[in-house]
PDB file of N, CA and C in Angstrom:
ATOM      1  N   MET A   1       9.141  -3.082  10.968  1.00 83.00           N
ATOM      2  CA  MET A   1       7.915  -3.781  10.132  1.00 83.00           C
ATOM      3  C   MET A   1       6.812  -3.556  10.328  1.00 83.00           C
ATOM      4  N   SER A   2       6.312  -3.684  11.527  1.00 82.00           N
ATOM      5  CA  SER A   2       4.868  -3.712  11.683  1.00 82.00           C
ATOM      6  C   SER A   2       4.332  -2.126  11.291  1.00 82.00           C
ATOM      7  N   LYS A   3       5.282  -1.116  11.358  1.00 87.00           N
ATOM      8  CA  LYS A   3       4.822   0.082  11.134  1.00 87.00           C
ATOM      9  C   LYS A   3       4.445   0.087   9.625  1.00 87.00           C
ATOM     10  N   GLN A   4       5.395  -0.304   8.671  1.00 88.00           N
ATOM     11  CA  GLN A   4       5.075  -0.347   7.357  1.00 88.00           C
ATOM     12  C   GLN A   4       4.033  -1.102   6.883  1.00 88.00           C
ATOM     13  N   LEU A   5       3.667  -2.003   7.599  1.00 89.00           N
ATOM     14  CA  LEU A   5       2.566  -2.984   7.693  1.00 89.00           C
ATOM     15  C   LEU A   5       1.201  -2.324   7.673  1.00 89.00           C
ATOM     16  N   ILE A   6       1.143  -1.514   8.845  1.00 90.00           N
ATOM     17  CA  ILE A   6       0.252  -0.506   9.143  1.00 90.00           C
ATOM     18  C   ILE A   6       0.007   0.310   8.307  1.00 90.00           C
ATOM     19  N   ARG A   7       1.012   1.026   7.664  1.00 90.00           N
ATOM     20  CA  ARG A   7       0.991   2.105   6.448  1.00 90.00           C
ATOM     21  C   ARG A   7       0.378   1.642   5.604  1.00 90.00           C
ATOM     22  N   SER A   8       0.788   0.304   4.891  1.00 91.00           N
ATOM     23  CA  SER A   8       0.331  -0.185   3.736  1.00 91.00           C
ATOM     24  C   SER A   8      -1.136  -0.421   3.673  1.00 91.00           C
ATOM     25  N   CYS A   9      -1.327  -1.205   4.684  1.00 90.00           N
ATOM     26  CA  CYS A   9      -2.649  -1.977   4.757  1.00 90.00           C
ATOM     27  C   CYS A   9      -3.793  -1.378   4.959  1.00 90.00           C
ATOM     28  N   THR A  10      -3.439   0.448   5.560  1.00 93.00           N
ATOM     29  CA  THR A  10      -4.694   1.190   5.989  1.00 93.00           C
ATOM     30  C   THR A  10      -4.747   2.018   4.401  1.00 93.00           C
ATOM     31  N   ASN A  11      -3.519   2.429   3.952  1.00 94.00           N
ATOM     32  CA  ASN A  11      -3.560   3.264   2.768  1.00 94.00           C
ATOM     33  C   ASN A  11      -4.741   2.876   1.593  1.00 94.00           C
ATOM     34  N   PRO A  12      -5.142   1.506   1.223  1.00 94.00           N
ATOM     35  CA  PRO A  12      -6.055   1.309   0.441  1.00 94.00           C
ATOM     36  C   PRO A  12      -7.401   1.939   0.632  1.00 94.00           C
ATOM     37  N   GLY A  13      -7.586   1.740   1.802  1.00 94.00           N
ATOM     38  CA  GLY A  13      -9.010   2.441   2.292  1.00 94.00           C
ATOM     39  C   GLY A  13      -9.161   3.834   1.825  1.00 94.00           C
ATOM     40  N   ALA A  14      -8.127   4.682   2.169  1.00 95.00           N
ATOM     41  CA  ALA A  14      -8.183   5.855   1.902  1.00 95.00           C
ATOM     42  C   ALA A  14      -8.217   6.413   0.372  1.00 95.00           C
ATOM     43  N   MET A  15      -7.286   5.462  -0.349  1.00 95.00           N
ATOM     44  CA  MET A  15      -7.459   5.594  -1.846  1.00 95.00           C
ATOM     45  C   MET A  15      -8.512   5.201  -2.497  1.00 95.00           C
ATOM     46  N   ILE A  16      -9.379   4.116  -2.044  1.00 95.00           N
ATOM     47  CA  ILE A  16     -10.420   3.780  -2.542  1.00 95.00           C
ATOM     48  C   ILE A  16     -11.595   5.085  -2.199  1.00 95.00           C
ATOM     49  N   ARG A  17     -11.508   5.380  -1.044  1.00 95.00           N
ATOM     50  CA  ARG A  17     -12.458   6.573  -0.561  1.00 95.00           C
ATOM     51  C   ARG A  17     -12.036   7.830  -1.794  1.00 95.00           C
ATOM     52  N   GLU A  18     -11.301   7.946  -2.064  1.00 95.00           N
ATOM     53  CA  GLU A  18     -10.711   8.973  -2.906  1.00 95.00           C
ATOM     54  C   GLU A  18     -11.011   8.836  -4.480  1.00 95.00           C
ATOM     55  N   GLY A  19     -10.722   7.535  -4.638  1.00 95.00           N
ATOM     56  CA  GLY A  19     -11.312   6.851  -6.114  1.00 95.00           C
ATOM     57  C   GLY A  19     -13.027   7.004  -6.227  1.00 95.00           C
ATOM     58  N   MET A  20     -13.800   6.915  -5.024  1.00 94.00           N
ATOM     59  CA  MET A  20     -15.378   6.869  -5.267  1.00 94.00           C
ATOM     60  C   MET A  20     -15.545   8.099  -5.499  1.00 94.00           C
ATOM     61  N   ASN A  21     -14.733   9.036  -5.028  1.00 94.00           N
ATOM     62  CA  ASN A  21     -15.173  10.620  -5.301  1.00 94.00           C
ATOM     63  C   ASN A  21     -14.334  11.256  -6.326  1.00 94.00           C
ATOM     64  N   ALA A  22     -13.890  10.417  -7.164  1.00 94.00           N
ATOM     65  CA  ALA A  22     -13.093  11.173  -8.359  1.00 94.00           C
ATOM     66  C   ALA A  22     -13.373  11.913  -9.463  1.00 94.00           C
ATOM     67  N   GLU A  23     -13.031  12.934  -9.506  1.00 94.00           N
ATOM     68  CA  GLU A  23     -13.510  13.605 -10.727  1.00 94.00           C
ATOM     69  C   GLU A  23     -13.752  13.319 -12.073  1.00 94.00           C
ATOM     70  N   ASN A  24     -13.135  12.501 -12.222  1.00 94.00           N
ATOM     71  CA  ASN A  24     -13.220  11.849 -13.857  1.00 94.00           C
ATOM     72  C   ASN A  24     -12.618  10.221 -13.721  1.00 94.00           C
ATOM     73  N   ALA A  25     -12.698   9.677 -14.822  1.00 94.00           N
ATOM     74  CA  ALA A  25     -12.005   8.164 -14.672  1.00 94.00           C
ATOM     75  C   ALA A  25     -10.548   8.086 -14.740  1.00 94.00           C
ATOM     76  N   THR A  26      -9.919   8.880 -15.162  1.00 94.00           N
ATOM     77  CA  THR A  26      -8.654   8.944 -14.905  1.00 94.00           C
ATOM     78  C   THR A  26      -8.473   9.017 -13.522  1.00 94.00           C
ATOM     79  N   ASP A  27      -8.728   9.887 -12.632  1.00 96.00           N
ATOM     80  CA  ASP A  27      -8.602   9.878 -11.186  1.00 96.00           C
ATOM     81  C   ASP A  27      -8.897   8.820 -10.702  1.00 96.00           C
ATOM     82  N   PHE A  28     -10.082   8.470 -11.117  1.00 96.00           N
ATOM     83  CA  PHE A  28     -10.627   6.955 -10.487  1.00 96.00           C
ATOM     84  C   PHE A  28      -9.639   5.711 -10.535  1.00 96.00           C
ATOM     85  N   ILE A  29      -8.826   5.701 -11.960  1.00 96.00           N
ATOM     86  CA  ILE A  29      -8.024   4.508 -12.251  1.00 96.00           C
ATOM     87  C   ILE A  29      -6.717   4.811 -11.607  1.00 96.00           C
ATOM     88  N   HIS A  30      -6.430   6.124 -11.465  1.00 96.00           N
ATOM     89  CA  HIS A  30      -5.219   6.357 -10.385  1.00 96.00           C
ATOM     90  C   HIS A  30      -5.382   6.166  -8.925  1.00 96.00           C
ATOM     91  N   GLU A  31      -6.451   6.724  -8.470  1.00 96.00           N
ATOM     92  CA  GLU A  31      -6.381   6.424  -7.173  1.00 96.00           C
ATOM     93  C   GLU A  31      -6.515   4.650  -6.840  1.00 96.00           C
ATOM     94  N   TYR A  32      -7.111   3.811  -7.661  1.00 97.00           N
ATOM     95  CA  TYR A  32      -7.547   2.543  -7.236  1.00 97.00           C
ATOM     96  C   TYR A  32      -5.991   1.758  -7.848  1.00 97.00           C
ATOM     97  N   SER A  33      -5.403   2.303  -8.762  1.00 96.00           N
ATOM     98  CA  SER A  33      -4.131   1.656  -8.915  1.00 96.00           C
ATOM     99  C   SER A  33      -3.033   1.748  -7.948  1.00 96.00           C
ATOM    100  N   ILE A  34      -3.447   3.073  -7.242  1.00 96.00           N
ATOM    101  CA  ILE A  34      -2.109   3.496  -6.020  1.00 96.00           C
ATOM    102  C   ILE A  34      -2.852   2.083  -4.616  1.00 96.00           C
ATOM    103  N   ALA A  35      -4.100   2.166  -4.543  1.00 96.00           N
ATOM    104  CA  ALA A  35      -4.663   1.316  -3.810  1.00 96.00           C
ATOM    105  C   ALA A  35      -4.176  -0.481  -3.848  1.00 96.00           C
ATOM    106  N   GLN A  36      -4.098  -0.534  -5.279  1.00 96.00           N
ATOM    107  CA  GLN A  36      -3.527  -1.872  -5.451  1.00 96.00           C
ATOM    108  C   GLN A  36      -2.223  -2.325  -5.457  1.00 96.00           C
ATOM    109  N   LYS A  37      -1.132  -1.097  -5.627  1.00 96.00           N
ATOM    110  CA  LYS A  37       0.092  -1.235  -5.399  1.00 96.00           C
ATOM    111  C   LYS A  37       0.494  -1.072  -3.460  1.00 96.00           C
ATOM    112  N   GLU A  38      -0.700  -0.692  -3.063  1.00 95.00           N
ATOM    113  CA  GLU A  38      -0.477  -0.739  -1.501  1.00 95.00           C
ATOM    114  C   GLU A  38      -0.813  -2.123  -0.960  1.00 95.00           C
ATOM    115  N   ILE A  39      -1.824  -2.578  -1.728  1.00 96.00           N
ATOM    116  CA  ILE A  39      -1.972  -4.166  -1.347  1.00 96.00           C
ATOM    117  C   ILE A  39      -0.938  -4.888  -1.454  1.00 96.00           C
ATOM    118  N   ASN A  40      -0.317  -4.895  -2.600  1.00 95.00           N
ATOM    119  CA  ASN A  40       1.075  -5.616  -3.111  1.00 95.00           C
ATOM    120  C   ASN A  40       2.158  -5.524  -1.857  1.00 95.00           C
ATOM    121  N   GLU A  41       2.169  -3.857  -1.623  1.00 95.00           N
ATOM    122  CA  GLU A  41       3.335  -3.683  -0.523  1.00 95.00           C
ATOM    123  C   GLU A  41       2.719  -4.672   0.763  1.00 95.00           C
ATOM    124  N   THR A  42       1.485  -4.613   1.345  1.00 95.00           N
ATOM    125  CA  THR A  42       1.114  -5.309   2.187  1.00 95.00           C
ATOM    126  C   THR A  42       1.459  -6.757   2.231  1.00 95.00           C
ATOM    127  N   ARG A  43       1.373  -7.384   0.911  1.00 96.00           N
ATOM    128  CA  ARG A  43       1.530  -8.830   1.164  1.00 96.00           C
ATOM    129  C   ARG A  43       2.843  -9.253   1.017  1.00 96.00           C
ATOM    130  N   PHE A  44       3.748  -7.855   0.696  1.00 96.00           N
ATOM    131  CA  PHE A  44       5.295  -8.206   1.091  1.00 96.00           C
ATOM    132  C   PHE A  44       5.475  -8.379   2.378  1.00 96.00           C
ATOM    133  N   TRP A  45       5.108  -7.252   3.127  1.00 95.00           N
ATOM    134  CA  TRP A  45       5.230  -7.333   4.796  1.00 95.00           C
ATOM    135  C   TRP A  45       4.597  -8.452   5.380  1.00 95.00           C
ATOM    136  N   LEU A  46       3.540  -9.039   4.834  1.00 95.00           N
ATOM    137  CA  LEU A  46       3.333 -10.080   5.531  1.00 95.00           C
ATOM    138  C   LEU A  46       4.008 -11.298   5.081  1.00 95.00           C
ATOM    139  N   GLU A  47       4.678 -11.635   4.005  1.00 96.00           N
ATOM    140  CA  GLU A  47       5.333 -12.387   3.789  1.00 96.00           C
ATOM    141  C   GLU A  47       6.633 -12.188   4.302  1.00 96.00           C
ATOM    142  N   LEU A  48       7.540 -11.015   4.620  1.00 95.00           N
ATOM    143  CA  LEU A  48       8.475 -10.926   5.057  1.00 95.00           C
ATOM    144  C   LEU A  48       8.204 -11.288   6.770  1.00 95.00           C
ATOM    145  N   LEU A  49       6.839 -10.669   7.612  1.00 95.00           N
ATOM    146  CA  LEU A  49       6.847 -11.114   8.956  1.00 95.00           C
ATOM    147  C   LEU A  49       6.685 -12.604   9.236  1.00 95.00           C
ATOM    148  N   PHE A  50       6.077 -13.144   8.269  1.00 96.00           N
ATOM    149  CA  PHE A  50       6.167 -14.776   8.212  1.00 96.00           C
ATOM    150  C   PHE A  50       7.526 -15.416   8.265  1.00 96.00           C
ATOM    151  N   LYS A  51       8.347 -14.818   7.188  1.00 97.00           N
ATOM    152  CA  LYS A  51       9.930 -15.647   7.190  1.00 97.00           C
ATOM    153  C   LYS A  51      10.747 -15.100   8.325  1.00 97.00           C
ATOM    154  N   THR A  52      10.109 -14.199   9.194  1.00 96.00           N
ATOM    155  CA  THR A  52      11.106 -13.882  10.153  1.00 96.00           C
ATOM    156  C   THR A  52      10.525 -14.123  11.769  1.00 96.00           C
ATOM    157  N   ASN A  53       9.346 -15.009  11.524  1.00 96.00           N
ATOM    158  CA  ASN A  53       8.621 -15.542  12.476  1.00 96.00           C
ATOM    159  C   ASN A  53       7.854 -14.741  13.296  1.00 96.00           C
ATOM    160  N   LYS A  54       7.198 -13.818  12.707  1.00 94.00           N
ATOM    161  CA  LYS A  54       6.625 -12.813  13.570  1.00 94.00           C
ATOM    162  C   LYS A  54       4.856 -13.230  13.345  1.00 94.00           C
ATOM    163  N   LEU A  55       4.621 -13.711  12.357  1.00 94.00           N
ATOM    164  CA  LEU A  55       3.472 -14.284  11.940  1.00 94.00           C
ATOM    165  C   LEU A  55       3.735 -16.202  11.583  1.00 94.00           C
ATOM    166  N   THR A  56       2.812 -16.662  12.267  1.00 97.00           N
ATOM    167  CA  THR A  56       2.510 -17.890  11.939  1.00 97.00           C
ATOM    168  C   THR A  56       1.928 -18.140  10.446  1.00 97.00           C
ATOM    169  N   GLU A  57       2.339 -19.379   9.961  1.00 97.00           N
ATOM    170  CA  GLU A  57       1.812 -19.907   8.521  1.00 97.00           C
ATOM    171  C   GLU A  57       0.361 -19.422   8.489  1.00 97.00           C
ATOM    172  N   PRO A  58      -0.733 -19.939   9.497  1.00 97.00           N
ATOM    173  CA  PRO A  58      -2.185 -19.825   9.157  1.00 97.00           C
ATOM    174  C   PRO A  58      -2.506 -18.318   9.306  1.00 97.00           C
ATOM    175  N   GLU A  59      -1.770 -17.753  10.195  1.00 96.00           N
ATOM    176  CA  GLU A  59      -1.764 -16.245  10.422  1.00 96.00           C
ATOM    177  C   GLU A  59      -1.512 -15.641   8.809  1.00 96.00           C
ATOM    178  N   CYS A  60      -0.690 -15.882   8.516  1.00 96.00           N
ATOM    179  CA  CYS A  60      -0.062 -15.363   7.359  1.00 96.00           C
ATOM    180  C   CYS A  60      -0.766 -15.326   5.971  1.00 96.00           C
ATOM    181  N   LYS A  61      -1.203 -17.041   5.712  1.00 97.00           N
ATOM    182  CA  LYS A  61      -2.129 -17.564   4.928  1.00 97.00           C
ATOM    183  C   LYS A  61      -3.577 -16.754   4.714  1.00 97.00           C
ATOM    184  N   SER A  62      -4.159 -16.462   5.906  1.00 97.00           N
ATOM    185  CA  SER A  62      -5.335 -15.924   6.067  1.00 97.00           C
ATOM    186  C   SER A  62      -5.179 -14.514   5.701  1.00 97.00           C
ATOM    187  N   LEU A  63      -4.332 -13.796   6.170  1.00 95.00           N
ATOM    188  CA  LEU A  63      -4.395 -12.302   5.724  1.00 95.00           C
ATOM    189  C   LEU A  63      -3.816 -12.188   4.516  1.00 95.00           C
ATOM    190  N   ASP A  64      -2.765 -12.860   3.945  1.00 96.00           N
ATOM    191  CA  ASP A  64      -2.644 -12.933   2.150  1.00 96.00           C
ATOM    192  C   ASP A  64      -3.799 -13.246   1.538  1.00 96.00           C
ATOM    193  N   LYS A  65      -4.647 -14.217   2.014  1.00 97.00           N
ATOM    194  CA  LYS A  65      -5.960 -14.545   0.729  1.00 97.00           C
ATOM    195  C   LYS A  65      -6.739 -13.010   1.042  1.00 97.00           C
ATOM    196  N   TYR A  66      -7.090 -12.476   2.317  1.00 95.00           N
ATOM    197  CA  TYR A  66      -7.772 -11.331   1.974  1.00 95.00           C
ATOM    198  C   TYR A  66      -7.270 -10.292   1.142  1.00 95.00           C
ATOM    199  N   ALA A  67      -5.869 -10.133   1.469  1.00 96.00           N
ATOM    200  CA  ALA A  67      -4.895  -9.321   0.623  1.00 96.00           C
ATOM    201  C   ALA A  67      -5.478  -9.149  -0.874  1.00 96.00           C
ATOM    202  N   GLU A  68      -5.316 -10.505  -1.425  1.00 96.00           N
ATOM    203  CA  GLU A  68      -5.289 -10.914  -2.606  1.00 96.00           C
ATOM    204  C   GLU A  68      -6.569 -10.896  -3.113  1.00 96.00           C
ATOM    205  N   GLU A  69      -7.659 -11.050  -2.343  1.00 96.00           N
ATOM    206  CA  GLU A  69      -9.127 -10.745  -3.019  1.00 96.00           C
ATOM    207  C   GLU A  69      -9.320  -9.212  -3.109  1.00 96.00           C
ATOM    208  N   ILE A  70      -8.888  -8.766  -2.133  1.00 95.00           N
ATOM    209  CA  ILE A  70      -9.035  -7.053  -2.503  1.00 95.00           C
ATOM    210  C   ILE A  70      -8.284  -6.784  -3.585  1.00 95.00           C
ATOM    211  N   SER A  71      -6.949  -6.882  -3.858  1.00 95.00           N
ATOM    212  CA  SER A  71      -6.440  -6.839  -5.046  1.00 95.00           C
ATOM    213  C   SER A  71      -6.977  -7.116  -6.177  1.00 95.00           C
ATOM    214  N   LYS A  72      -7.823  -8.157  -6.352  1.00 96.00           N
ATOM    215  CA  LYS A  72      -8.559  -9.054  -7.542  1.00 96.00           C
ATOM    216  C   LYS A  72      -9.816  -7.817  -7.764  1.00 96.00           C
ATOM    217  N   LEU A  73     -10.183  -7.278  -6.433  1.00 96.00           N
ATOM    218  CA  LEU A  73     -11.309  -6.295  -6.654  1.00 96.00           C
ATOM    219  C   LEU A  73     -10.748  -5.144  -7.495  1.00 96.00           C
ATOM    220  N   LEU A  74      -9.669  -4.823  -6.700  1.00 96.00           N
ATOM    221  CA  LEU A  74      -9.596  -3.395  -7.355  1.00 96.00           C
ATOM    222  C   LEU A  74      -8.882  -3.435  -8.634  1.00 96.00           C
ATOM    223  N   ARG A  75      -8.545  -4.722  -9.204  1.00 96.00           N
ATOM    224  CA  ARG A  75      -8.253  -4.990 -10.367  1.00 96.00           C
ATOM    225  C   ARG A  75      -9.391  -5.070 -11.602  1.00 96.00           C
ATOM    226  N   SER A  76     -10.435  -5.627 -11.010  1.00 96.00           N
ATOM    227  CA  SER A  76     -11.431  -5.793 -11.571  1.00 96.00           C
ATOM    228  C   SER A  76     -12.132  -4.368 -12.276  1.00 96.00           C
ATOM    229  N   SER A  77     -11.964  -3.692 -11.039  1.00 96.00           N
ATOM    230  CA  SER A  77     -13.100  -2.049 -11.174  1.00 96.00           C
ATOM    231  C   SER A  77     -11.810  -1.548 -11.971  1.00 96.00           C
ATOM    232  N   ILE A  78     -10.674  -1.520 -12.007  1.00 96.00           N
ATOM    233  CA  ILE A  78      -9.896  -0.651 -12.771  1.00 96.00           C
ATOM    234  C   ILE A  78     -10.045  -1.225 -14.297  1.00 96.00           C
ATOM    235  N   LEU A  79     -10.028  -2.667 -14.682  1.00 95.00           N
ATOM    236  CA  LEU A  79     -10.274  -2.860 -15.940  1.00 95.00           C
ATOM    237  C   LEU A  79     -11.641  -2.496 -16.508  1.00 95.00           C
ATOM    238  N   THR A  80     -12.877  -2.588 -15.479  1.00 95.00           N
ATOM    239  CA  THR A  80     -13.992  -2.280 -15.873  1.00 95.00           C
ATOM    240  C   THR A  80     -14.197  -0.762 -16.130  1.00 95.00           C
ATOM    241  N   LYS A  81     -13.869   0.175 -15.411  1.00 94.00           N
ATOM    242  CA  LYS A  81     -13.806   1.540 -15.488  1.00 94.00           C
ATOM    243  C   LYS A  81     -12.783   1.870 -17.154  1.00 94.00           C
ATOM    244  N   THR A  82     -11.779   0.983 -17.037  1.00 91.00           N
ATOM    245  CA  THR A  82     -11.063   1.341 -18.427  1.00 91.00           C
ATOM    246  C   THR A  82     -11.807   1.042 -19.420  1.00 91.00           C
ATOM    247  N   LYS A  83     -12.527  -0.103 -19.325  1.00 90.00           N
ATOM    248  CA  LYS A  83     -13.167  -0.520 -20.877  1.00 90.00           C
ATOM    249  C   LYS A  83     -14.528   0.350 -21.080  1.00 90.00           C
ATOM    250  N   PHE A  84     -15.146   0.929 -19.896  1.00 85.00           N
ATOM    251  CA  PHE A  84     -16.469   1.657 -20.173  1.00 85.00           C
ATOM    252  C   PHE A  84     -15.865   3.158 -20.544  1.00 85.00           C
ATOM    253  N   THR A  85     -14.665   3.566 -20.019  1.00 83.00           N
ATOM    254  CA  THR A  85     -14.287   4.869 -20.413  1.00 83.00           C
ATOM    255  C   THR A  85     -13.829   5.082 -21.821  1.00 83.00           C
ATOM    256  N   LYS A  86     -13.068   3.826 -22.494  1.00 69.00           N
ATOM    257  CA  LYS A  86     -12.793   3.858 -23.704  1.00 69.00           C
ATOM    258  C   LYS A  86     -14.117   3.894 -24.625  1.00 69.00           C
ATOM    259  N   ASN A  87     -14.902   3.472 -24.599  1.00 53.00           N
ATOM    260  CA  ASN A  87     -16.195   3.287 -25.567  1.00 53.00           C
ATOM    261  C   ASN A  87     -17.113   4.764 -25.396  1.00 53.00           C
TER     262      ASN A  87
END
């Protein structure tokens, strides 16, 4: 589980970097969407680690809060890019 968590929580950084250097809006949206999916996977692993007593409730809640904030930022970026791409 810990290896999966490490993969899912580090991958969004790479996807965001790719999105920042995207060739076009479609590529940007695609990269940020992958990052958002990875953040959601991270939240799954955090929940599983908590349910198996590998994380305390405060640890899990704190980390999940950060993941949720990142997910919201990514979603907002995707929606903004989508809005301005259609106009």
